Short mmCIF file of C-alpha atoms and ligand atoms in Angstrom, two decimals:
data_model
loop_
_atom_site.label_atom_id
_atom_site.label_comp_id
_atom_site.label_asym_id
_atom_site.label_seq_id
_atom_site.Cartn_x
_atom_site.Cartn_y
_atom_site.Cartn_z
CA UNK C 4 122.59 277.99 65.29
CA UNK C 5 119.47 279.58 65.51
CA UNK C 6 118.44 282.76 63.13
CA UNK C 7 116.26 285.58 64.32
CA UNK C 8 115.54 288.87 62.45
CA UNK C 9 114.25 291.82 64.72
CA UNK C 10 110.75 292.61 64.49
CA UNK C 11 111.33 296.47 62.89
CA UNK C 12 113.52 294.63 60.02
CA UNK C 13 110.46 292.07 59.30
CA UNK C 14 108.40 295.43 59.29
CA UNK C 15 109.76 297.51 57.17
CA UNK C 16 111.24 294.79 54.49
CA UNK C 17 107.62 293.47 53.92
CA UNK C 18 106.22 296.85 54.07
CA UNK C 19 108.65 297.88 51.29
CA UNK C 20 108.39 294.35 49.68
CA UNK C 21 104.64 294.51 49.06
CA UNK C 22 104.19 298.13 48.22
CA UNK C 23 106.67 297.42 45.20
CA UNK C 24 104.35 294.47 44.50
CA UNK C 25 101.69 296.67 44.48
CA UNK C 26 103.07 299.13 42.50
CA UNK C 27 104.51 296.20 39.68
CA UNK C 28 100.51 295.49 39.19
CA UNK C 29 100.69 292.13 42.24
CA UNK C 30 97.88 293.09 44.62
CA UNK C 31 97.50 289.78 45.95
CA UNK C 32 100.13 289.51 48.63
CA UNK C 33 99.36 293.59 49.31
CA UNK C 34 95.71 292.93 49.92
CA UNK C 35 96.00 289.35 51.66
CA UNK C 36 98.39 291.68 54.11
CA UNK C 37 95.72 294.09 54.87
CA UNK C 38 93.37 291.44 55.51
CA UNK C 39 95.32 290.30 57.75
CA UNK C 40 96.77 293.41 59.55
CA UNK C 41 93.74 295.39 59.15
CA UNK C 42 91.49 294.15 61.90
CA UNK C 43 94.16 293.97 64.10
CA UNK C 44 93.65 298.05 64.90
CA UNK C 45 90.16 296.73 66.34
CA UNK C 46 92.32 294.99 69.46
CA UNK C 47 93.57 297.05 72.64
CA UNK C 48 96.02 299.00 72.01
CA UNK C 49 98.62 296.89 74.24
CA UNK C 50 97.74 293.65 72.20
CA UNK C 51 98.65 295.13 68.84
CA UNK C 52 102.35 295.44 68.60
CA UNK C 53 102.74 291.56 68.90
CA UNK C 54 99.88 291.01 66.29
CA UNK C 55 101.43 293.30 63.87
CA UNK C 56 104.33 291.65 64.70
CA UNK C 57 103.41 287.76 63.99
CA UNK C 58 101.28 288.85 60.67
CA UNK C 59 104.66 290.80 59.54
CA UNK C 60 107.09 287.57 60.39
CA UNK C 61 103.97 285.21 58.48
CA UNK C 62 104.89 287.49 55.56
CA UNK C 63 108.49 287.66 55.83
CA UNK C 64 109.47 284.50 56.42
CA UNK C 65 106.39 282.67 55.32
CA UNK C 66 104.86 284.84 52.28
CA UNK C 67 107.93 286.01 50.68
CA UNK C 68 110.04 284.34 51.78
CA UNK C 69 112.90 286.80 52.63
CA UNK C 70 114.72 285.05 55.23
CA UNK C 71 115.84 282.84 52.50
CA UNK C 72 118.44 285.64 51.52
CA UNK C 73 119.90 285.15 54.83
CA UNK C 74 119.90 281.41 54.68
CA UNK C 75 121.36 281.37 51.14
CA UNK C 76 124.26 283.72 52.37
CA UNK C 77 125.02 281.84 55.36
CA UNK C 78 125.03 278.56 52.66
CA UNK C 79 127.30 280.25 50.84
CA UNK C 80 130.15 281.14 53.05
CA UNK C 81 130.06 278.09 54.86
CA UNK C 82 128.13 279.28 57.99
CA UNK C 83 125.88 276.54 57.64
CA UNK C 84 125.96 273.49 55.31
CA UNK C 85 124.19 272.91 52.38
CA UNK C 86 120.63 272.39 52.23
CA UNK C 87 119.27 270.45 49.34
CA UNK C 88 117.80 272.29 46.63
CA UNK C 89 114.16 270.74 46.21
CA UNK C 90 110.50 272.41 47.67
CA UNK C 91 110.06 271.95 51.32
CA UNK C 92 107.71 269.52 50.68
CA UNK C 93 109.62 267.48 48.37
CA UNK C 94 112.19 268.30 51.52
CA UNK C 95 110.10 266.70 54.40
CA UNK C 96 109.67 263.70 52.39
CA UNK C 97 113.27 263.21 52.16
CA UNK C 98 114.07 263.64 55.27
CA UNK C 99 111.45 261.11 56.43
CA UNK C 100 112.71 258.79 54.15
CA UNK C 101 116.55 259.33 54.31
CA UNK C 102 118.81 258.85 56.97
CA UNK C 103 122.12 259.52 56.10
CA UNK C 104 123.58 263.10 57.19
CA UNK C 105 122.48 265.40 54.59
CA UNK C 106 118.93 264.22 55.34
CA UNK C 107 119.40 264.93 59.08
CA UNK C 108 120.32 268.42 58.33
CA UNK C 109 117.51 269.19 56.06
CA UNK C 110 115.51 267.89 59.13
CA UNK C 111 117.09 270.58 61.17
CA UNK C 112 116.93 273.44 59.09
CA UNK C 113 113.25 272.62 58.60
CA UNK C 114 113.24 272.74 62.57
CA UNK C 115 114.82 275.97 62.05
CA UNK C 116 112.09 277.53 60.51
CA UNK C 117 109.68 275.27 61.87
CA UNK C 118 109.61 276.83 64.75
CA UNK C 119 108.12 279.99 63.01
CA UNK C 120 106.06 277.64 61.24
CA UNK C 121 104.36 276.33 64.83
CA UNK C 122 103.38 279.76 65.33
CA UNK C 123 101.43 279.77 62.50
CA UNK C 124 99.79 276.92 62.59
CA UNK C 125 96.59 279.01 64.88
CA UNK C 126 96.81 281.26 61.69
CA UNK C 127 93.88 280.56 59.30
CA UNK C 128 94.94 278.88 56.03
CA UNK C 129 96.51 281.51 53.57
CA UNK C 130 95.47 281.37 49.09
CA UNK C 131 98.98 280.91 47.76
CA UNK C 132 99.14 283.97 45.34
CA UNK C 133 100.31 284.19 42.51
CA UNK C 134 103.07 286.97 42.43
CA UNK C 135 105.44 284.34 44.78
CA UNK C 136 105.34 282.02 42.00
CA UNK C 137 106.21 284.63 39.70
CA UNK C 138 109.21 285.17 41.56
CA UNK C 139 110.30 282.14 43.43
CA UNK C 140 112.23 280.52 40.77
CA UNK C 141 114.76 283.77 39.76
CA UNK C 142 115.39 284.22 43.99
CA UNK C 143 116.18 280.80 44.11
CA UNK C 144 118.68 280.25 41.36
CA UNK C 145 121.06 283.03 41.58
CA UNK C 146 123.48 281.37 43.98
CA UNK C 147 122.26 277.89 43.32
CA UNK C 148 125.42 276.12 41.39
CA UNK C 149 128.00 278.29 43.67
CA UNK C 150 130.02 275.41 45.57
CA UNK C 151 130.68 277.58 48.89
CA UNK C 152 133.55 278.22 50.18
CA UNK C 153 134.17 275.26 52.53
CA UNK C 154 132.92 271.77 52.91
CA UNK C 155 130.01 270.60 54.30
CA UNK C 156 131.76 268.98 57.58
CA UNK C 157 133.19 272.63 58.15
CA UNK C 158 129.99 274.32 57.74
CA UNK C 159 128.93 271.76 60.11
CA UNK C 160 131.55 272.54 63.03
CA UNK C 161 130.77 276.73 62.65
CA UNK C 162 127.00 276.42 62.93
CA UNK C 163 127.52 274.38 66.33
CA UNK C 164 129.83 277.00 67.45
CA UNK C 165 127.56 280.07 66.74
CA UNK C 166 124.61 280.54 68.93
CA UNK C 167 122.74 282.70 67.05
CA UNK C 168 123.00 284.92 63.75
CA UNK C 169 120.68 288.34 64.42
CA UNK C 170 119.77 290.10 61.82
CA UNK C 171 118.58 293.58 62.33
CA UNK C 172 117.21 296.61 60.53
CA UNK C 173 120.24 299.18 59.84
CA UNK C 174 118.82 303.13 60.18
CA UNK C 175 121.58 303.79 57.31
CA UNK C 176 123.95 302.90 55.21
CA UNK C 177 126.84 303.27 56.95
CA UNK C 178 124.76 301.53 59.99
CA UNK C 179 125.33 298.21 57.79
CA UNK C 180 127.72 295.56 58.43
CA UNK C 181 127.58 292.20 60.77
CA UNK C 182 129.58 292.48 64.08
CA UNK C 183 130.37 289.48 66.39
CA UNK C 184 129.27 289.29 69.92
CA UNK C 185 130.22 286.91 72.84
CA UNK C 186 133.32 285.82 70.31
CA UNK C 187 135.79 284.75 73.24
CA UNK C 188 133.68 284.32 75.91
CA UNK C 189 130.65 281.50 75.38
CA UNK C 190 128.68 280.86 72.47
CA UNK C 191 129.58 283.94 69.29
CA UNK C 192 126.35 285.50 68.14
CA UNK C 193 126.93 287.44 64.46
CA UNK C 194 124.87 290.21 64.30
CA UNK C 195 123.73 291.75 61.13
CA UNK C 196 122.52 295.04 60.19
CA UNK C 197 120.78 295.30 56.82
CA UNK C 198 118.72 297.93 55.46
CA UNK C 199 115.24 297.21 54.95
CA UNK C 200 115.02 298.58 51.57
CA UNK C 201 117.39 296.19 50.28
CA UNK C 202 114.83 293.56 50.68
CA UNK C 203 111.84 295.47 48.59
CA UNK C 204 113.01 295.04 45.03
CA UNK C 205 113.29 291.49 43.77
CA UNK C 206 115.32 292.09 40.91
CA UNK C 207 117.81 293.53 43.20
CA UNK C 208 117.80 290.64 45.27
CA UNK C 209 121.04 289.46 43.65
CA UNK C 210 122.50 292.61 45.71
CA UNK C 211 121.29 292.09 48.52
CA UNK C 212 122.89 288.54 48.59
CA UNK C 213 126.38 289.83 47.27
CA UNK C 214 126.10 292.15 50.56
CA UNK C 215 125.06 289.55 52.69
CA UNK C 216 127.82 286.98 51.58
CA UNK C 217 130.50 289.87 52.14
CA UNK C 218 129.55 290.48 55.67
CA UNK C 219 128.85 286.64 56.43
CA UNK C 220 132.13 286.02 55.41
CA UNK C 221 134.01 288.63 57.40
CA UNK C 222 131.93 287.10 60.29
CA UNK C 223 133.13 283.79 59.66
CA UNK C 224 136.54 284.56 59.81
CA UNK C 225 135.82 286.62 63.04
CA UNK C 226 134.68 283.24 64.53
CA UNK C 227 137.49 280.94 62.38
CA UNK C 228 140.62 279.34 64.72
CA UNK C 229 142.49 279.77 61.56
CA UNK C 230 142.27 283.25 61.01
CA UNK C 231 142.75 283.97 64.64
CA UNK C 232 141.30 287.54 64.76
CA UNK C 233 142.05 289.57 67.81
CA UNK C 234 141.18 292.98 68.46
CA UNK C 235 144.48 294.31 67.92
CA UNK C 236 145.81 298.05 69.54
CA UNK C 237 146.66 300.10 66.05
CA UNK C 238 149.17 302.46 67.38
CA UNK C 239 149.97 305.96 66.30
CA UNK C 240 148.24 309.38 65.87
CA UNK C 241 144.54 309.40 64.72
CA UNK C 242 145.51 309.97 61.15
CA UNK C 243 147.72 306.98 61.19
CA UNK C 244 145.21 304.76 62.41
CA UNK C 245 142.45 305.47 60.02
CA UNK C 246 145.38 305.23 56.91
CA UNK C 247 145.95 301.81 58.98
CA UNK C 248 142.32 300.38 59.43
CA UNK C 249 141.72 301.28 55.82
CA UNK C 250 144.06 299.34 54.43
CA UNK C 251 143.55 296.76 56.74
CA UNK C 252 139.73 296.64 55.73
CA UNK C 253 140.70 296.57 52.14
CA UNK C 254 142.86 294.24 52.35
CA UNK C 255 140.44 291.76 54.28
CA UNK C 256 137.85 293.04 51.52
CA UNK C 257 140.12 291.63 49.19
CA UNK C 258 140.74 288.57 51.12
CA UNK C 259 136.91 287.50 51.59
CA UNK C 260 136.59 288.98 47.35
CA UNK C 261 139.44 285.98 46.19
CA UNK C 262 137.73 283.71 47.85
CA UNK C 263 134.35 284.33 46.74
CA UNK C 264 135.57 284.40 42.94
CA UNK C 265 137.56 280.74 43.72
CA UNK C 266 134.17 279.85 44.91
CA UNK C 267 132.34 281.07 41.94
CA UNK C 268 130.16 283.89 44.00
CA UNK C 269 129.57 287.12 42.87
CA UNK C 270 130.98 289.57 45.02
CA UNK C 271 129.57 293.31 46.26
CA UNK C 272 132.51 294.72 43.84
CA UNK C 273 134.47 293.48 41.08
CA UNK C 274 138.23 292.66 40.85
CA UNK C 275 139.11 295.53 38.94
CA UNK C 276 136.90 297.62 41.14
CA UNK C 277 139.14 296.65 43.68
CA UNK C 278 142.50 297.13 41.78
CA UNK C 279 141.04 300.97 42.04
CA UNK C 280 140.68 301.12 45.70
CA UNK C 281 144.48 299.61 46.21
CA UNK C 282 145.76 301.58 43.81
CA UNK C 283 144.78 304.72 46.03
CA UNK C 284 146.33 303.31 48.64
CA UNK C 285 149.79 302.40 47.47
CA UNK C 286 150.08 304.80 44.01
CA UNK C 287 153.91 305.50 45.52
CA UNK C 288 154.89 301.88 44.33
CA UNK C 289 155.77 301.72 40.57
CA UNK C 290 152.67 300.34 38.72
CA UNK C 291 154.56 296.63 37.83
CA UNK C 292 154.98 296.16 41.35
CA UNK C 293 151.71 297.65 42.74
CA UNK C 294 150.08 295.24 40.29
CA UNK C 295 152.35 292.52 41.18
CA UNK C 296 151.48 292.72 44.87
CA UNK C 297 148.10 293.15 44.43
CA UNK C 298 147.77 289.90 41.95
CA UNK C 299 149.90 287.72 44.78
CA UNK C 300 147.23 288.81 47.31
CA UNK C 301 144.80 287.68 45.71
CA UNK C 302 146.26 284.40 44.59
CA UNK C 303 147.18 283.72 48.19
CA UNK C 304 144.92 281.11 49.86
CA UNK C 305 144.68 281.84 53.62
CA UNK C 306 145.95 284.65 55.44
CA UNK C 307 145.57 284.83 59.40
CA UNK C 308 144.02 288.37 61.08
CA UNK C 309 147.98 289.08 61.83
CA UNK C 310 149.06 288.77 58.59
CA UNK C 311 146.71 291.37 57.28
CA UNK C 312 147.44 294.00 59.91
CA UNK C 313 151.05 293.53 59.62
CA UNK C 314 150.95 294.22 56.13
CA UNK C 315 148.55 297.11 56.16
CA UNK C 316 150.50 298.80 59.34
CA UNK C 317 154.45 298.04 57.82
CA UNK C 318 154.40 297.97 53.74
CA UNK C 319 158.07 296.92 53.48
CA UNK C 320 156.23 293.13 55.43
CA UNK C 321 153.74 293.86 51.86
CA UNK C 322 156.60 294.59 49.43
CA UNK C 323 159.22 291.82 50.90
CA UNK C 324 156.54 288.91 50.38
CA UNK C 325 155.21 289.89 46.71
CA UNK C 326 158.13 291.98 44.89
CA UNK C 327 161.11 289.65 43.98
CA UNK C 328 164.33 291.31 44.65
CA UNK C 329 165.23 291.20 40.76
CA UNK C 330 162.01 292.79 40.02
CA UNK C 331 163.27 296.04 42.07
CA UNK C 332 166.88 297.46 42.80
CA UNK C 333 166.96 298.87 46.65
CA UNK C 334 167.84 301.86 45.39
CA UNK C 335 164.30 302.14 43.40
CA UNK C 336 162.97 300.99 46.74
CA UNK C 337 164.09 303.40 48.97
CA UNK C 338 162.63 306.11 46.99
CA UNK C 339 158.81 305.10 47.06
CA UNK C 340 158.75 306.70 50.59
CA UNK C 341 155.86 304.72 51.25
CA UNK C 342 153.65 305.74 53.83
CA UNK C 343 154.59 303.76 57.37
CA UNK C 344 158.48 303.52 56.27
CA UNK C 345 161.00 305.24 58.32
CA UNK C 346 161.58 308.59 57.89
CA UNK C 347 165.58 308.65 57.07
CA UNK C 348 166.44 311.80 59.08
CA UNK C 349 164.39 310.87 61.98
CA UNK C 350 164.16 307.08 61.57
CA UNK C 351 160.27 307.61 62.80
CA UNK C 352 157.50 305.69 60.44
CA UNK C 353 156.23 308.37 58.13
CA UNK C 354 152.95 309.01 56.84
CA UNK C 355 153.42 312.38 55.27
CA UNK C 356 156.57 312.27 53.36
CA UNK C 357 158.35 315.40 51.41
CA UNK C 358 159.75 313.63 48.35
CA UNK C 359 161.79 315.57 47.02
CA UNK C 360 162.85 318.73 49.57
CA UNK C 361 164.91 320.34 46.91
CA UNK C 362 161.90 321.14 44.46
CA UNK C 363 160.21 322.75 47.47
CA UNK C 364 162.85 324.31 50.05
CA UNK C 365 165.31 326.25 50.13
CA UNK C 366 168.97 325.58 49.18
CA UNK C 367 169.81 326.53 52.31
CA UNK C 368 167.69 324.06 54.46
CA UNK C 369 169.23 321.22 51.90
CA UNK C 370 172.31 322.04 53.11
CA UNK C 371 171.24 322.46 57.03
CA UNK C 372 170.17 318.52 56.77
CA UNK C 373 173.37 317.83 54.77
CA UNK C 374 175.25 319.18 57.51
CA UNK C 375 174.02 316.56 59.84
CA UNK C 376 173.38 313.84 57.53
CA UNK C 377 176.33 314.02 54.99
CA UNK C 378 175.06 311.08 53.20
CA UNK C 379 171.19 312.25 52.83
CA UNK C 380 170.13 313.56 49.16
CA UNK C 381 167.05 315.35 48.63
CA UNK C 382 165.51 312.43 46.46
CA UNK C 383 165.90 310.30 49.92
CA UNK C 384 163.28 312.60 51.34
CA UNK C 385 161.83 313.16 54.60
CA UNK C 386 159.28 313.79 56.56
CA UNK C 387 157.16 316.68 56.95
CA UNK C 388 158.21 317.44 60.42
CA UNK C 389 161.74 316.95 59.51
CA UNK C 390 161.47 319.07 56.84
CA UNK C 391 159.82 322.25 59.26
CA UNK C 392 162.55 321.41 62.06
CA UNK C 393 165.40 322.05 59.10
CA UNK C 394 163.74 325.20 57.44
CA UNK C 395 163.89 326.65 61.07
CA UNK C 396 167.15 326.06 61.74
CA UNK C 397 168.07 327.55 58.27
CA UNK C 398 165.58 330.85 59.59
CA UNK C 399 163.83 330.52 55.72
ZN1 LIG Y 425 161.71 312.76 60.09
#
C-alpha cells in the first residue's frame, strides 16, 4: 500500500500549520520555510510549481510531520499493522538488527516514507527546530496504547490488497469523507478528502485523528469480504431514499463508533451523542424499546453491508432482532406506524403516516374507510394518501 497526499493538501496544511506556529511565538519552522521557498520565485516561472511543491512535501511529511496523522489512523483501524513505537532512528536500528516479522514491516514502512526521504536527500541539511520537539511527544501519544481494531496478520492481508490510500485537500466540509475506487475491479485505492485546516492547530490534532479513524474505518469495511458492501439500488420516491440512506449511514456510524469504543479509540462523537441522532430517527418506538434496540446494536459484533440496509429500509427486520416479544404486545406494535411499515388500508410501505385520522378528519371520512375496511380503527392509522383518497370520497 502506498500513501500519497496531493500536492494542494501538503500546501495549504503547512501553510496553515506554520502560520499558527508563527502566531503561538515558533518562528523557526516559519522562517526555515521561507528560506527555503523564498528563492524559489527567482526560477522560471515553469520550474516553480514543482519546487514549491517538494519544499511543501519536505515540510509536511518531513518538518512536521503531518502524514503521521494519516499513518496513525490507518494503524488504528487495521489498514496497516502496527508500527513500533520508538524514533526512526532507534527504528532503522531495529530493523537492521531484527528479523522476525514486526521488524520486516518497520523496514517497509520506513520504505514507505523513504521514498520521500530519497528526494530529499539533494536537499541541503535542515537545523532541527525547536517548536517540533515541543510538540512531537503530545501528537504521538494520543492514540498510542489504543489496541486497533484487528490483529496484526489482518492488517497485514488489507494493506496488500489496497493499492494506494490518496489523501486529498477537501474545498469544504461537506467535501470530506474517504471514497473507494477500483473496489471490484483490480487493486481498491481509498481516497480521502480532508480539509487542510484540520491539520494547522496541534492541539486539535486529536480531531483530526478521530475524523480520520471514522472515515478509515468505513473504508475498510468498503474493502472487507466480511462486510460484503455492494452498491445496493434503494428503491422508492426521493424522500424515501434520503429517510433510507440516513439511517443507513447512521447506523454504519454506529457500527464503525462500537467498534472504536471496544477498541479503546476515541470516536468523532460520543455514544450518547449518538443515542440523539437515533432517537430522531425512530422517536415512534416507545423509549424502552428505542433504547433497547439501540443498546443491542451496539453490543452486536459484526454486521454485513446487507444487514444494515435491511434494517434501515424495513424497521419491523430492526424491531424483530432487538425487541423480545414479551417486552411488546403486537397490539402496542402495530400502533408505532413506523416509517417503512405497511400502510393498513393500502398495504404500501409508509413514510408519512396519519396516526390517528379521527383527531384530524372528519367523522364522515372515518366512516368512508370503515365502510371498506370494517375492521380498521382510527388508532390503526394510515397513510397520508389514504387519508386524501377517503376525505374525497366523503366530499369534506
Ligand atoms: Zn395507504
Amino acid at each position: 500500500m502506498k500513501v500519497s497526499y496531493s500536492p494542494q493538501l501538503m500546501e495549504e496544511a503547512v501553510f496553515r500549520h506554520l502560520n499558527h506556529l508563527e502566531r503561538s511565538g515558533y518562528r523557526a519552522g516559519y522562517d526555515e520555510y521561507h528560506s527555503l521557498a523564498d528563492p524559489i520565485y527567482e526560477l522560471p516561472e515553469d520550474d516553480r510549481e514543482i519546487a514549491f511543491a517538494k519544499v511543501n512535501k519536505i515540510f509536511f511529511i518531513e518538518r512536521l510531520k503531518l502524514g503521521e496523522h494519516v499513518l496513525r489512523a490507518l494503524e488504528a483501524v487495521g489498514l496497516i499493522p502496527k508500527r513500533k513505537r520508538v524514533s526512526r532512528k532507534a527504528q532503522l536500528a531495529a530493523a537492521a538488527m531484527e528479523s522476525d516479522g514486526y521488524a520486516g514491516e518497520s523496514e517497509e514502512s520506513d520504505s514507505d516514507t523513504g521514498s520521500d526521504e530519497t528526494s530529499l536527500e539533494d536537499q541541503p541539511p535542515l537545523p532541527t527546530d525547536t517548536d517540533q520537539q515541543e510538540e512531537n511527544p503530545t501528537t504521538d501519544e494520543s492514540s498510542e496504547d489504543a489496541d486497533g481494531v484487528i490483529s496484526y496478520d489482518l492488517a497485514r492481508e488489507f494493506e496488500e490488497r489496497i493499492n494506494e490510500v490518496t489523501v486529498k485537500r477537501a474545498i469544504n466540509k461537506v467535501d470530506e469523507g474517504s471514497n473507494v475506487l477500483n473496489r471490484i475491479s483490480g487493486r481498491p485505492v481509498i481516497e480521502m478528502r480532508v480539509l487542510a485546516s484540520r491539520f494547522c492547530n496541534p492541539e486539535e490534532a486529536q480531531e483530526l485523528d478521530a475524523f480520520l479513524i471514522q472515515e478509515f474505518m468505513h473504508a475498510k469495511d468498503m474493502v472487507d469480504p466480511e462486510f460484503d458492501y455492494e452498491d445496493a439500488f434503494i428503491p422508492g420516491n426521493p424522500s424515501v431514499k434520503n429517510l433510507i440512506t440516513a439511517r443507513f449511514r447512521l447506523l454504519w456510524n454506529m457500527y464503525v463508533d462500537s467498534r472504536l469504543g471496544r477498541a479503546g479509540i476515541i470516536s468523532t462523537m460520543p455514544k450518547e451523542a449518538r443515542y440523539r441522532e437515533f432517537d430522531n430517527f425512530y422517536r415512534k418506538i416507545p423509549e424502552k424499546q428505542r433504547r433497547g434496540i439501540f443498546e443491542g446494536i451496539w453490543r452486536t459484533d459484526t454486521f454485513t453491508h446487507e444487514e444494515l440496509l435491511s434494517m434501515a429500509t424495513d424497521l419491523e427486520s430492526l424491531m424483530s432482532k432487538y425487541v423480545d416479544d414479551v417486552d411488546m404486545s403486537e397490539e402496542e406494535r402495530d400502533y408505532i406506524h413506523l416509517q417503512g411499515s405497511p400502510c393498513p388500508l393500502c398495504k404500501f410501505p409508509t413514510y408519512n403516516w396519519v396516526d390517528d385520522p379521527e383527531s384530524i378528519c372528519d367523522e364522515m371520512v372515518i366512516e368512508a374507510i370503515q365502510i371498506d375496511f370494517p375492521d380498521w380503527e382510527s388508532k390503526d392509522g394510515g397513510c397520508d394518501r389514504c387519508i386524501e383518497v377517503y376525505e374525497l370520497r366523503a366530499g369534506v
